[in-house]
Structure formats: structure tokens, C-alpha cells
Short mmCIF file of C-alpha atoms in Angstrom, two decimals:
data_model
loop_
_atom_site.label_atom_id
_atom_site.label_comp_id
_atom_site.label_asym_id
_atom_site.label_seq_id
_atom_site.Cartn_x
_atom_site.Cartn_y
_atom_site.Cartn_z
CA MET L 9 -14.96 27.96 13.91
CA ASN L 10 -17.99 30.11 14.90
CA SER L 11 -20.25 27.22 15.82
CA ARG L 12 -22.40 27.74 18.91
CA ASN L 13 -22.26 24.06 19.74
CA PRO L 14 -19.87 23.06 22.53
CA ARG L 15 -16.53 22.28 20.98
CA ARG L 16 -15.16 18.80 21.42
CA PRO L 17 -11.67 18.44 22.85
CA HIS L 18 -8.86 17.63 20.47
CA TYR L 19 -8.23 14.46 22.45
CA ALA L 20 -10.56 12.47 24.67
CA ARG L 21 -9.71 9.53 26.85
CA ARG L 22 -10.84 6.26 25.33
CA LYS L 23 -14.22 4.89 26.29
CA LYS L 24 -14.59 1.17 25.76
CA ILE L 25 -16.64 0.18 22.74
CA PHE L 26 -18.33 -3.19 22.50
CA PRO L 27 -19.43 -3.63 18.86
CA LYS L 28 -22.23 -6.10 18.33
CA ARG L 29 -21.86 -8.75 15.71
CA THR L 30 -24.09 -8.30 12.69
CA SER L 31 -24.77 -10.14 9.46
CA GLY L 32 -25.41 -8.96 5.96
CA SER L 33 -23.79 -8.39 2.59
CA PHE L 34 -21.26 -5.82 3.82
CA ARG L 35 -20.27 -7.97 6.79
CA ARG L 36 -19.73 -10.94 4.48
CA PHE L 37 -17.68 -8.75 2.18
CA LYS L 38 -15.52 -7.66 5.12
CA TRP L 39 -14.98 -11.33 6.09
CA LEU L 40 -13.88 -12.04 2.52
CA VAL L 41 -11.50 -9.06 2.42
CA MET L 42 -10.04 -10.01 5.81
CA ALA L 43 -9.43 -13.60 4.67
CA ILE L 44 -7.81 -12.49 1.41
CA THR L 45 -5.59 -9.77 2.88
CA LEU L 46 -4.41 -11.85 5.84
CA GLY L 47 -3.85 -14.81 3.51
CA ILE L 48 -1.73 -12.71 1.14
CA TYR L 49 0.29 -11.24 4.00
CA HIS L 50 1.08 -14.54 5.71
CA MET L 51 1.41 -16.82 2.65
CA THR L 52 3.38 -14.63 0.22
CA PRO L 53 6.85 -15.28 1.80
CA TRP L 54 6.36 -19.02 1.25
CA LEU L 55 5.69 -18.77 -2.48
CA ARG L 56 8.53 -20.01 -4.69
CA TRP L 57 9.74 -18.66 -8.04
CA ASP L 58 12.51 -20.36 -10.00
CA ARG L 59 15.16 -17.84 -11.06
CA GLY L 60 17.88 -20.36 -11.76
CA PRO L 61 20.75 -21.62 -9.59
CA PHE L 62 22.32 -18.18 -9.03
CA ALA L 63 19.38 -16.33 -7.43
CA PRO L 64 17.00 -16.97 -4.52
CA ASP L 65 13.80 -18.82 -5.32
CA GLN L 66 11.54 -16.92 -2.92
CA ALA L 67 8.87 -15.17 -4.99
CA VAL L 68 8.87 -11.93 -2.95
CA LEU L 69 12.11 -11.06 -1.16
CA LEU L 70 13.75 -7.86 0.05
CA ASP L 71 17.37 -9.00 0.09
CA LEU L 72 18.97 -6.19 2.06
CA ALA L 73 22.34 -7.94 2.31
CA ASN L 74 22.75 -7.97 -1.48
CA ARG L 75 20.62 -4.87 -2.02
CA ARG L 76 18.03 -6.54 -4.21
CA PHE L 77 14.24 -6.59 -4.32
CA TYR L 78 12.75 -9.67 -5.95
CA PHE L 79 9.09 -9.71 -6.96
CA PHE L 80 8.33 -12.85 -8.95
CA PHE L 81 9.99 -12.28 -12.37
CA ILE L 82 11.04 -8.71 -11.51
CA GLU L 83 14.38 -7.86 -9.92
CA ILE L 84 14.94 -4.31 -8.67
CA TRP L 85 18.42 -2.92 -8.00
CA PRO L 86 19.13 0.06 -5.71
CA GLN L 87 19.54 2.47 -8.62
CA GLU L 88 16.12 1.38 -9.88
CA PHE L 89 14.30 2.43 -6.74
CA PHE L 90 12.25 4.82 -8.84
CA TYR L 91 10.06 1.81 -9.68
CA VAL L 92 9.13 1.52 -6.00
CA ALA L 93 8.60 5.28 -5.83
CA GLY L 94 6.36 5.03 -8.89
CA LEU L 95 4.30 2.30 -7.24
CA LEU L 96 3.89 4.49 -4.16
CA VAL L 97 2.70 7.36 -6.35
CA MET L 98 0.24 4.97 -8.02
CA ALA L 99 -0.99 3.89 -4.59
CA GLY L 100 -1.53 7.53 -3.61
CA VAL L 101 -3.41 8.37 -6.80
CA GLY L 102 -5.40 5.15 -6.43
CA LEU L 103 -6.35 6.16 -2.92
CA PHE L 104 -7.53 9.54 -4.23
CA LEU L 105 -9.55 7.74 -6.92
CA ILE L 106 -11.21 5.36 -4.46
CA THR L 107 -11.96 8.10 -1.94
CA SER L 108 -13.44 10.49 -4.50
CA THR L 109 -15.79 7.78 -5.77
CA VAL L 110 -16.73 5.52 -2.83
CA GLY L 111 -15.50 7.48 0.18
CA ARG L 112 -13.27 5.91 2.80
CA ALA L 113 -13.55 2.39 1.38
CA TRP L 114 -9.85 1.82 2.10
CA CYS L 115 -10.41 2.59 5.78
CA GLY L 116 -13.53 0.47 6.06
CA TYR L 117 -12.33 -2.68 4.33
CA THR L 118 -8.62 -3.02 3.54
CA CYS L 119 -6.68 -0.82 5.95
CA PRO L 120 -4.40 -3.05 8.09
CA GLN L 121 -5.74 -1.40 11.24
CA THR L 122 -9.30 -2.32 10.26
CA VAL L 123 -8.38 -5.87 9.27
CA TRP L 124 -6.46 -6.62 12.47
CA VAL L 125 -9.11 -5.01 14.70
CA ASP L 126 -11.71 -7.25 13.02
CA LEU L 127 -9.49 -10.25 13.73
CA PHE L 128 -9.05 -9.23 17.38
CA LEU L 129 -12.82 -8.77 17.71
CA VAL L 130 -13.37 -12.31 16.42
CA VAL L 131 -11.19 -13.59 19.26
CA GLU L 132 -12.91 -11.34 21.79
CA ARG L 133 -16.40 -12.47 20.80
CA ALA L 134 -15.39 -16.14 20.74
CA ILE L 135 -14.10 -15.96 24.34
CA GLU L 136 -16.28 -13.34 26.06
CA GLY L 137 -19.46 -13.46 23.99
CA ASP L 138 -21.32 -10.81 22.04
CA ARG L 139 -21.96 -7.19 23.00
CA ASN L 140 -24.24 -7.61 26.04
CA ALA L 141 -22.13 -10.41 27.52
CA ARG L 142 -18.95 -8.36 27.13
CA ILE L 143 -20.51 -5.28 28.70
CA LYS L 144 -21.73 -7.36 31.65
CA LEU L 145 -18.34 -9.04 32.03
CA ASP L 146 -16.48 -5.74 31.91
CA ALA L 147 -18.73 -4.14 34.55
CA GLY L 148 -18.69 -7.18 36.83
CA PRO L 149 -16.23 -7.93 39.62
CA TRP L 150 -13.00 -9.79 39.03
CA THR L 151 -13.58 -13.51 39.40
CA ALA L 152 -11.60 -16.58 38.42
CA ARG L 153 -13.81 -16.91 35.31
CA LYS L 154 -13.26 -13.30 34.28
CA LEU L 155 -9.52 -13.55 34.91
CA MET L 156 -9.28 -16.72 32.82
CA MET L 157 -11.23 -15.13 29.96
CA ARG L 158 -9.09 -12.02 29.94
CA LEU L 159 -5.84 -13.99 30.11
CA SER L 160 -6.98 -16.23 27.26
CA LYS L 161 -8.01 -13.27 25.12
CA HIS L 162 -4.83 -11.28 25.63
CA THR L 163 -2.65 -14.35 25.15
CA ILE L 164 -4.25 -15.05 21.77
CA TRP L 165 -3.87 -11.37 20.86
CA LEU L 166 -0.16 -11.58 21.66
CA VAL L 167 0.13 -14.74 19.55
CA ILE L 168 -1.53 -12.91 16.64
CA GLY L 169 0.88 -10.02 17.12
CA ALA L 170 3.86 -12.40 17.14
CA ALA L 171 2.57 -14.09 13.98
CA THR L 172 2.27 -10.65 12.39
CA GLY L 173 5.86 -9.75 13.23
CA GLY L 174 7.11 -13.20 12.28
CA ALA L 175 5.49 -13.02 8.86
CA TRP L 176 7.01 -9.58 8.28
CA ILE L 177 10.62 -10.66 8.79
CA PHE L 178 10.15 -13.57 6.38
CA TYR L 179 10.01 -10.99 3.59
CA PHE L 180 13.66 -10.09 4.30
CA ALA L 181 15.21 -13.57 4.32
CA ASP L 182 14.54 -16.98 2.84
CA ALA L 183 11.46 -18.04 4.80
CA GLN L 184 12.10 -21.79 4.66
CA THR L 185 15.61 -21.41 6.05
CA PHE L 186 14.90 -18.53 8.39
CA VAL L 187 12.03 -20.21 10.23
CA GLY L 188 14.41 -22.92 11.46
CA GLU L 189 16.95 -20.35 12.64
CA LEU L 190 14.20 -18.40 14.36
CA PHE L 191 12.99 -21.27 16.50
CA THR L 192 16.46 -22.63 17.27
CA GLY L 193 17.67 -19.24 18.50
CA THR L 194 20.34 -18.84 15.84
CA ALA L 195 18.71 -15.95 13.95
CA ALA L 196 20.19 -12.46 14.09
CA PRO L 197 19.23 -10.35 17.13
CA VAL L 198 17.57 -7.76 14.87
CA ALA L 199 15.03 -10.42 13.84
CA TYR L 200 13.88 -10.97 17.41
CA ILE L 201 13.83 -7.22 18.06
CA THR L 202 11.67 -6.67 14.97
CA ILE L 203 9.23 -9.39 16.03
CA ALA L 204 9.03 -7.93 19.53
CA VAL L 205 8.33 -4.41 18.22
CA LEU L 206 5.68 -5.56 15.75
CA THR L 207 4.08 -7.82 18.35
CA ALA L 208 3.80 -4.88 20.75
CA THR L 209 2.43 -2.48 18.13
CA THR L 210 -0.08 -4.98 16.72
CA TYR L 211 -1.29 -5.89 20.21
CA THR L 212 -1.53 -2.24 21.26
CA PHE L 213 -3.13 -0.84 18.10
CA GLY L 214 -5.47 -3.74 17.39
CA GLY L 215 -6.40 -4.74 20.91
CA LEU L 216 -6.06 -1.74 23.20
CA MET L 217 -6.33 1.44 21.13
CA ARG L 218 -8.49 0.35 18.18
CA GLU L 219 -10.60 3.35 17.12
CA GLN L 220 -8.15 5.76 18.76
CA VAL L 221 -5.65 4.96 16.01
CA CYS L 222 -8.14 5.96 13.30
CA THR L 223 -9.33 9.07 15.13
CA TYR L 224 -6.12 10.57 16.49
CA MET L 225 -3.11 8.88 14.89
CA CYS L 226 -4.08 8.45 11.25
CA PRO L 227 -3.99 11.63 9.11
CA TRP L 228 -6.30 10.29 6.41
CA PRO L 229 -9.64 11.17 8.11
CA ARG L 230 -8.61 14.81 7.93
CA ILE L 231 -7.29 14.58 4.38
CA GLN L 232 -10.15 12.60 2.87
CA ALA L 233 -12.63 15.48 3.25
CA ALA L 234 -10.75 17.30 0.48
CA MET L 235 -11.17 14.27 -1.77
CA LEU L 236 -14.97 14.15 -1.47
CA ASP L 237 -17.53 16.09 -3.46
CA GLU L 238 -21.30 16.02 -3.86
CA ASN L 239 -21.09 12.92 -6.10
CA SER L 240 -18.93 10.79 -3.80
CA LEU L 241 -20.55 7.75 -2.22
CA THR L 242 -20.63 7.82 1.58
CA VAL L 243 -22.54 5.92 4.24
CA THR L 244 -25.55 8.13 4.90
CA TYR L 245 -28.52 8.13 7.23
CA ASN L 246 -31.44 9.18 5.04
CA ASP L 247 -33.29 11.29 7.55
CA TRP L 248 -35.58 12.49 4.77
CA ARG L 249 -37.37 9.16 5.20
CA GLY L 250 -36.35 8.28 8.76
CA GLU L 251 -37.41 11.41 10.68
CA PRO L 252 -39.16 12.03 12.90
CA ARG L 253 -38.07 8.80 14.54
CA SER L 254 -40.21 6.97 17.05
CA ARG L 255 -40.22 3.65 18.89
CA HIS L 256 -44.03 3.68 18.90
CA ALA L 257 -44.80 4.40 15.28
CA LYS L 258 -48.34 2.98 15.33
CA LYS L 259 -49.41 5.12 18.29
CA VAL L 260 -47.91 8.22 16.72
CA GLN L 261 -49.62 7.54 13.40
CA ALA L 262 -52.90 6.90 15.17
CA SER L 263 -52.65 10.34 16.72
CA GLY L 264 -52.33 11.84 13.26
CA GLN L 265 -48.72 12.85 13.52
CA SER L 266 -46.09 12.22 10.89
CA VAL L 267 -43.57 9.49 11.64
CA GLY L 268 -40.48 8.28 9.82
CA ASP L 269 -39.09 4.80 9.26
CA CYS L 270 -36.46 5.01 12.01
CA VAL L 271 -37.71 3.21 15.15
CA ASP L 272 -34.78 4.50 17.25
CA CYS L 273 -33.62 0.96 18.02
CA ASN L 274 -29.92 2.00 18.11
CA ALA L 275 -28.95 -1.11 16.15
CA CYS L 276 -26.70 1.03 13.95
CA VAL L 277 -24.92 2.38 17.02
CA ALA L 278 -24.50 -1.04 18.63
CA VAL L 279 -22.62 -2.52 15.65
CA CYS L 280 -20.37 0.49 14.95
CA PRO L 281 -16.72 -0.32 15.71
CA MET L 282 -16.03 3.42 16.10
CA GLY L 283 -18.82 3.93 18.63
CA ILE L 284 -20.59 6.72 16.72
CA ASP L 285 -24.18 7.33 15.72
CA ILE L 286 -24.42 7.62 11.94
CA ARG L 287 -27.72 9.46 12.38
CA ASP L 288 -25.74 12.49 13.57
CA GLY L 289 -24.44 12.96 10.03
CA GLN L 290 -20.95 12.70 8.52
CA GLN L 291 -18.27 12.42 11.19
CA LEU L 292 -14.51 12.26 11.16
CA GLU L 293 -14.57 8.95 13.03
CA CYS L 294 -16.71 7.13 10.44
CA ILE L 295 -14.63 4.65 8.42
CA THR L 296 -17.59 3.72 6.15
CA CYS L 297 -17.41 0.04 7.04
CA ALA L 298 -21.18 -0.09 6.30
CA LEU L 299 -21.97 -2.42 9.21
CA CYS L 300 -24.66 0.06 10.25
CA ILE L 301 -26.29 -0.54 6.84
CA ASP L 302 -26.46 -4.28 7.51
CA ALA L 303 -27.89 -3.72 10.99
CA CYS L 304 -30.52 -1.24 9.80
CA ASP L 305 -31.50 -3.36 6.81
CA GLY L 306 -32.10 -6.27 9.18
CA VAL L 307 -34.46 -4.15 11.26
CA MET L 308 -36.28 -2.87 8.17
CA ASP L 309 -36.75 -6.46 6.99
CA LYS L 310 -38.39 -7.37 10.31
CA LEU L 311 -40.68 -4.35 10.10
CA GLY L 312 -41.60 -5.05 6.48
CA LYS L 313 -40.16 -1.77 5.22
CA GLU L 314 -37.85 -0.96 2.34
CA ARG L 315 -34.14 -1.31 2.93
CA GLY L 316 -31.85 1.69 2.61
CA LEU L 317 -32.76 3.87 5.59
CA ILE L 318 -28.97 3.88 6.03
CA SER L 319 -27.24 3.40 2.70
CA TYR L 320 -24.42 4.43 0.45
CA ALA L 321 -25.58 7.69 -1.09
CA THR L 322 -24.19 10.84 -2.67
CA LEU L 323 -24.67 14.30 -1.22
CA SER L 324 -26.41 15.49 -4.39
CA ASP L 325 -29.00 12.68 -4.16
CA TYR L 326 -29.48 13.27 -0.46
CA ASN L 327 -30.03 17.00 -0.94
CA ALA L 328 -32.54 16.40 -3.72
CA ASN L 329 -34.58 14.01 -1.58
CA MET L 330 -34.31 16.22 1.49
CA THR L 331 -35.60 19.20 -0.50
CA ARG L 332 -38.66 17.17 -1.44
CA ALA L 333 -39.16 15.91 2.13
CA ILE L 334 -39.23 19.47 3.52
CA ALA L 335 -41.29 20.85 0.62
CA GLY L 336 -38.50 23.11 -0.51
CA GLY L 337 -37.84 24.39 2.98
CA SER L 338 -41.38 25.37 3.91
CA SER L 339 -41.83 22.66 6.55
CA SER L 340 -39.99 20.21 8.75
CA ILE L 341 -39.24 16.72 7.46
CA ASN L 342 -42.42 14.99 6.38
CA PRO L 343 -41.80 11.41 5.12
CA SER L 344 -45.21 11.35 3.46
CA LEU L 345 -43.92 13.84 0.88
CA VAL L 346 -41.47 11.26 -0.50
CA ARG L 347 -43.99 8.43 -0.64
CA ALA L 348 -46.85 7.59 -2.94
CA ARG L 349 -50.29 6.81 -1.53
CA VAL L 350 -49.65 3.08 -1.58
CA GLY L 351 -46.68 3.54 0.75
CA THR L 352 -43.91 3.07 -1.80
CA PHE L 353 -41.45 5.79 -2.65
CA SER L 354 -42.49 8.50 -5.04
CA ASP L 355 -41.14 8.36 -8.58
CA GLN L 356 -39.47 11.70 -7.90
CA VAL L 357 -37.23 10.24 -5.20
CA VAL L 358 -33.68 10.15 -6.51
CA HIS L 359 -31.83 6.85 -6.28
CA PHE L 360 -28.14 6.20 -6.79
CA HIS L 361 -26.90 4.98 -10.16
CA ILE L 362 -23.39 3.75 -10.86
CA ARG L 363 -22.92 6.21 -13.72
CA LYS L 364 -22.92 9.09 -11.24
CA ILE L 365 -19.46 8.24 -9.96
CA PHE L 366 -18.02 8.40 -13.49
CA ARG L 367 -17.45 12.11 -13.83
CA PRO L 368 -14.51 14.27 -15.05
CA ARG L 369 -12.73 14.06 -11.69
CA THR L 370 -12.91 10.26 -11.76
CA TYR L 371 -11.60 10.08 -15.31
CA ILE L 372 -8.71 12.42 -14.48
CA TYR L 373 -7.63 10.21 -11.58
CA MET L 374 -8.06 7.06 -13.70
CA CYS L 375 -6.04 8.48 -16.58
CA LEU L 376 -3.26 9.71 -14.29
CA TRP L 377 -3.12 6.36 -12.50
CA SER L 378 -3.08 4.46 -15.80
CA LEU L 379 -0.39 6.67 -17.35
CA ILE L 380 1.91 6.17 -14.38
CA GLY L 381 1.34 2.43 -14.50
CA LEU L 382 1.90 2.18 -18.24
CA GLY L 383 5.04 4.31 -17.95
CA LEU L 384 6.46 2.03 -15.27
CA LEU L 385 5.52 -1.06 -17.25
CA TYR L 386 7.15 0.25 -20.44
CA SER L 387 10.30 1.20 -18.55
CA LEU L 388 10.36 -2.20 -16.88
CA LEU L 389 10.01 -4.11 -20.14
CA THR L 390 12.60 -2.04 -22.03
CA ARG L 391 15.21 -1.54 -19.30
CA ASP L 392 18.80 -2.66 -19.90
CA ARG L 393 20.24 -5.46 -17.82
CA LEU L 394 23.80 -4.52 -18.73
CA GLU L 395 25.35 -1.25 -17.64
CA LEU L 396 28.75 0.37 -18.14
CA ASN L 397 30.38 3.13 -16.15
CA VAL L 398 33.90 4.53 -16.68
CA LEU L 399 35.96 6.75 -14.41
CA HIS L 400 39.17 8.39 -15.70
CA ASP L 401 42.18 8.44 -13.36
CA ARG L 402 42.69 11.92 -11.91
CA ASN L 403 46.28 11.67 -10.81
CA PRO L 404 48.16 11.28 -13.03
CA GLN L 405 45.86 11.97 -15.96
CA PHE L 406 48.40 10.46 -18.36
CA VAL L 407 51.79 8.76 -18.28
CA THR L 408 54.54 8.97 -20.92
CA LEU L 409 56.06 5.53 -21.49
CA SER L 410 59.70 4.78 -22.43
CA ASP L 411 58.84 4.37 -26.11
CA GLY L 412 57.14 7.80 -26.17
CA SER L 413 53.58 6.48 -26.23
CA ILE L 414 50.96 7.94 -23.88
CA ARG L 415 48.98 5.86 -21.44
CA ASN L 416 45.74 6.75 -19.63
CA GLY L 417 44.18 4.78 -16.80
CA TYR L 418 40.47 4.07 -16.37
CA THR L 419 38.29 2.29 -13.83
CA VAL L 420 35.70 0.39 -15.84
CA LYS L 421 32.63 -0.97 -14.03
CA LEU L 422 30.54 -3.65 -15.70
CA LEU L 423 27.16 -4.41 -14.13
CA ASN L 424 25.49 -7.72 -14.91
CA MET L 425 21.89 -7.34 -13.72
CA ILE L 426 20.61 -10.85 -14.46
CA PRO L 427 21.02 -13.97 -12.27
CA GLU L 428 23.15 -15.74 -14.90
CA PRO L 429 26.88 -15.57 -15.72
CA ARG L 430 27.72 -14.11 -19.07
CA THR L 431 30.67 -13.11 -21.19
CA ILE L 432 30.83 -9.43 -22.07
CA VAL L 433 32.90 -8.13 -24.97
CA VAL L 434 34.55 -4.77 -24.22
CA THR L 435 35.54 -2.85 -27.35
CA MET L 436 37.26 0.45 -28.06
CA GLN L 437 35.78 2.67 -30.75
CA GLY L 438 37.87 5.56 -32.08
CA LEU L 439 41.31 6.66 -30.80
CA GLU L 440 43.34 5.56 -33.83
CA GLY L 441 46.21 3.15 -33.19
CA ALA L 442 45.41 2.70 -29.50
CA ASP L 443 44.93 -0.54 -27.57
CA MET L 444 43.95 -1.45 -24.03
CA ILE L 445 44.99 -3.93 -21.40
CA VAL L 446 43.31 -5.11 -18.18
CA VAL L 447 45.56 -4.88 -15.13
CA GLY L 448 45.94 -8.16 -13.25
CA ASP L 449 44.51 -10.26 -16.07
CA ASP L 450 46.23 -12.54 -18.53
CA ILE L 451 44.21 -11.21 -21.45
CA PRO L 452 46.60 -9.81 -24.11
CA ALA L 453 46.38 -6.16 -25.10
CA GLY L 454 44.01 -5.33 -27.92
CA ARG L 455 41.06 -3.24 -28.97
CA SER L 456 38.52 -5.91 -27.95
CA LEU L 457 38.51 -7.98 -24.77
CA ALA L 458 36.15 -10.74 -23.52
CA ILE L 459 35.32 -10.51 -19.81
CA LEU L 460 33.40 -13.09 -17.76
CA ILE L 461 31.00 -11.54 -15.22
CA GLU L 462 29.36 -13.48 -12.41
CA PRO L 463 25.55 -13.42 -12.11
CA ASP L 464 24.02 -10.40 -10.41
CA ARG L 465 27.39 -8.82 -9.81
CA LEU L 466 29.36 -5.67 -10.47
CA LYS L 467 32.81 -6.30 -11.94
CA THR L 468 35.42 -3.57 -11.62
CA LEU L 469 38.34 -3.51 -14.06
CA LYS L 470 41.49 -1.41 -14.08
CA VAL L 471 42.10 -0.66 -17.75
CA PHE L 472 45.13 1.07 -19.31
CA VAL L 473 44.68 2.59 -22.76
CA ARG L 474 47.91 3.25 -24.71
CA GLN L 475 48.33 5.30 -27.88
CA PRO L 476 51.57 5.76 -29.89
CA ALA L 477 52.97 9.27 -29.86
CA ASP L 478 52.75 9.67 -33.66
CA GLN L 479 48.99 8.99 -33.53
CA ILE L 480 48.22 11.71 -30.99
CA HIS L 481 46.82 14.84 -32.62
CA ALA L 482 45.27 16.71 -29.68
CA PRO L 483 45.74 17.03 -25.93
CA ALA L 484 42.22 15.67 -25.40
CA GLN L 485 40.59 13.10 -27.66
CA THR L 486 37.25 11.34 -27.20
CA PHE L 487 36.55 7.69 -27.84
CA LYS L 488 34.01 5.13 -26.75
CA PHE L 489 34.02 2.06 -24.58
CA ARG L 490 31.37 -0.31 -25.86
CA VAL L 491 30.22 -3.43 -24.01
CA GLU L 492 28.05 -6.09 -25.61
CA ASP L 493 26.57 -9.45 -24.73
CA LYS L 494 26.62 -11.41 -27.99
CA SER L 495 24.04 -13.93 -26.75
CA SER L 496 21.35 -11.42 -25.74
CA PHE L 497 22.41 -8.52 -28.00
CA GLU L 498 22.38 -6.15 -25.03
CA ALA L 499 24.91 -3.33 -25.30
CA ASP L 500 25.95 -0.12 -23.62
CA GLU L 501 28.39 2.65 -24.47
CA TYR L 502 30.39 5.27 -22.61
CA THR L 503 32.23 8.23 -24.14
CA ALA L 504 35.61 8.72 -22.49
CA THR L 505 38.44 11.22 -22.87
CA PHE L 506 42.07 10.40 -23.64
CA ASN L 507 44.50 13.04 -22.31
CA ALA L 508 48.00 13.77 -23.67
CA PRO L 509 50.64 16.50 -23.14
CA GLU L 510 50.70 19.55 -25.36
CA ILE L 511 54.13 18.66 -26.79
CA ALA L 512 52.81 15.42 -28.19
CA ARG L 513 50.93 17.21 -30.98
#
């Protein structure tokens, strides 16, 4: 807050960025991640999963009409939404774990904004060329060629946006049936509205706003700083070996001055999709996509120098090497202090090792994430697929019949949570001498009734329980309704109350 440097505005109008294409291990990894994530997103609605004749066979389906969520062999009902909440908590803890260990890896590789911007850049480069060609085209006058290129680019972007919205709605209806309705104009209006909205947002965020979304709209750049510590991996410019930078290193060395490995070629700036210079240090805009590492490593290879001038590094390692490069603070950066006489790095230079990210904080996040996951898995494997709920009639609470017996009414709800029909046996336990009868059913009165329930359905029964007057010993007696599926041995119980008048004692 007390910095003497000119403060940057909270919002700045977008300046066009023309990232240059690069090659290297991180760029190849980003291609792989983009192919996998886009493939999962677009192909998942078309996967099939056989659940029998009474349930949809789409592997992943959010069936809003029937209030079900199907995920392969898992079926989630509305009252089981805590599973979804648990997964969201796991995702949050997982994000904390990833950020505390390898920085903003989510932002740089798997965030939908990053993936779709990469895809839009592929289209842009294919039509308009690489960085220099795009800069020249953008600065040049409007011609028929420029107009055709821009129309082609934006048309393909809109097609990508429409494909994004189209794939999204397939998660909410049977994809194989819905695709025909969509193209014949018979789908519900909300489907077309959803596609239009997602097309517009994808086109705007991925094609027009790009880095503005990460800088101004997304809260994570501001949150992630609290997740980092001195042992977190971040993309770092190692100025302890790169400074002082010079484009004429041989002349500077010949004059007897110290010179670093950075040749000030700006290759790292040219490839950055956020338009920043990593040599200025850690910045809010940096998504740690590591493309600057690939670009710099390529330059180092051409110059015959060691890779890693820009690298993933921890703050603790950086500080240790910087302390050596400045002789403990007694001089400015002198790269010769971190090198041996033969030109290689000194043995005292600290290099990253994978064991450094495994520290108490990492283990705490891992344990918390694992415990939540194991808890959800245990609950999922042991959950009941048969539920019973009973509601006593409020008015009247009891009725005295002509023979003097007392009758109570109950609304009994039986929930069959599997996609198969089954016969449920409803039994009374306790309440001596009493029997029950289902209203509107031909089943004779008794203490045990067999009820057929349709697959994936809630069956509501109106049940009257009758007890002879000479068996009533209290104005309020408790008994149990027990339901059981003899074939699967699933059962559930509910303790109910039988009310009677005071004079019946």
C-alpha cells in the first residue's frame, strides 16, 4: 500500500495480445490436456451404460424431469445431493492441494477458459498466421483478404461456441434422441436458449476477452496467493543467473563486465498468452502455463547454455541461489558467483527435488481430501435403496368405530430407489391385537401386507390401523412399521404412535 511505484488501475482497457506459437515439453503437455479435456466434455454424453429396461442407458445424465443424476453405476436422488456437495468440497480441497504444491497448475492447463482460449488460438493461427503475421494483419487496412480472414475466424469461433453449448445440453437429455429433436426444431425452447447463451459466452470469453477473464473476472488469482508458501513450485525467472542481461554478451564479456545468460530476446514475452514479462517477477496475471519455459529453453539450446533460465522453482531455492549470486548482499548480481571455473553451475547451487513439495501442509491436504473421498465412498456403498416414511393423520387423530375399536390413519411412503420393480412386505411390530388395511386396495386386512412398487418410484399408501378396545391400555402407544425386500434383504423401520381416547383405558 505504501509502494512508491505508480499504482496500476484496477481495470485497464484490453490491449490485443498476439501469442507466438512455441514448441517444447510443456506445450506438448498442454496439447495433450486440451485433447483429453475436450474429448471428455464432448464424448461423455454419448457413452452408454446398461441399467436395465426401466432406466435410461446414458452413462452420465442429469434427468431434471425425474429428479435423478445418473453417473455410470451410481444413481443420485434429490435427498442424496450431499454426495454432489461432498464432491465439490473434494474439488476445493484438491485445488488447494495442487496450488500449494505446483502453483496455478489448474489455471495453466485444465481450466476451461485456458483450454478454450488455446483452441481459439489454434483457429486464429491457422487462418491468420503466427504472431508477426497477425500483428501485421491487425495493423493493416481493411481489404477483401483481411475481411475474409476475419469472417472465417469468427465464424469458426461461433461454431465452436455452438458445439460447446450443444454438448452441454446433451447432459440433460438422452443425447441420441435429443440430437434429432434439436436439428428438426422440435426440441424445447429452453434448449435453444441455453445453446445461444453458451455460444455467446464461449465466443466472448474465449475469443474476445481471453486474458481479461483471468485477470478481472476470476477470483482465483487473488485467492491463490494465500495457498502458496516458500516451497510451492511456480514459474520463475532465475535472475541470479540471467542478470545482468545483454543482447551483446560477447562484447560485454570482452570489456570485462559481468553478464548473465539472458540475451533479452523477449521470446518469453512473445509466447505468453497473458502478455506479461515473467522477468518482472511473480504477477497476478501469470497462469503458470510454462510456455515461457519452452521458449527460453529453445533459446538456451541455440546458445549452447544450460536450460532452466526460466523454470519451475520454489521461493526457498530461489532465495538461496540469489543470496549466493549477490554474495550475501554485498554486491549486485554476479552470475560468476554461481558458476564453477569450467562454466558449469557450482555444487552449492540449489536445485529442485520432488521431495520438497511433500511437507506437512501437503500431507494435511492429502489426508483431508482422502478422508472426504473415503467417507463418500463408504456412504455410497452402504446406502439403503429402500426407504420408509410415515405421517400420522392430524385431524382426526383417531376414530371410534361402531364395534368400539379405535382406528388411526397413516400416510405411508415407500421409496424404491433402484431401476427394478420389487415387492415390498410391510409389517406391523407391536400394538397387540391390531391389524392394518390399505385404502383403495383389495389386499385383506392383516399385520403383514405385500406391496408392488414400480422401479425408481415413490409409492404412497393410505393405511388404517385398527385396534380392539379391550387391547388398548394407554392413550398413546408406539409400534413399528417395518418394510423389507425379501430378495435383497433390504429393510427399513419407522416408529409410529397409535392414539386413543382417555376413556378407552
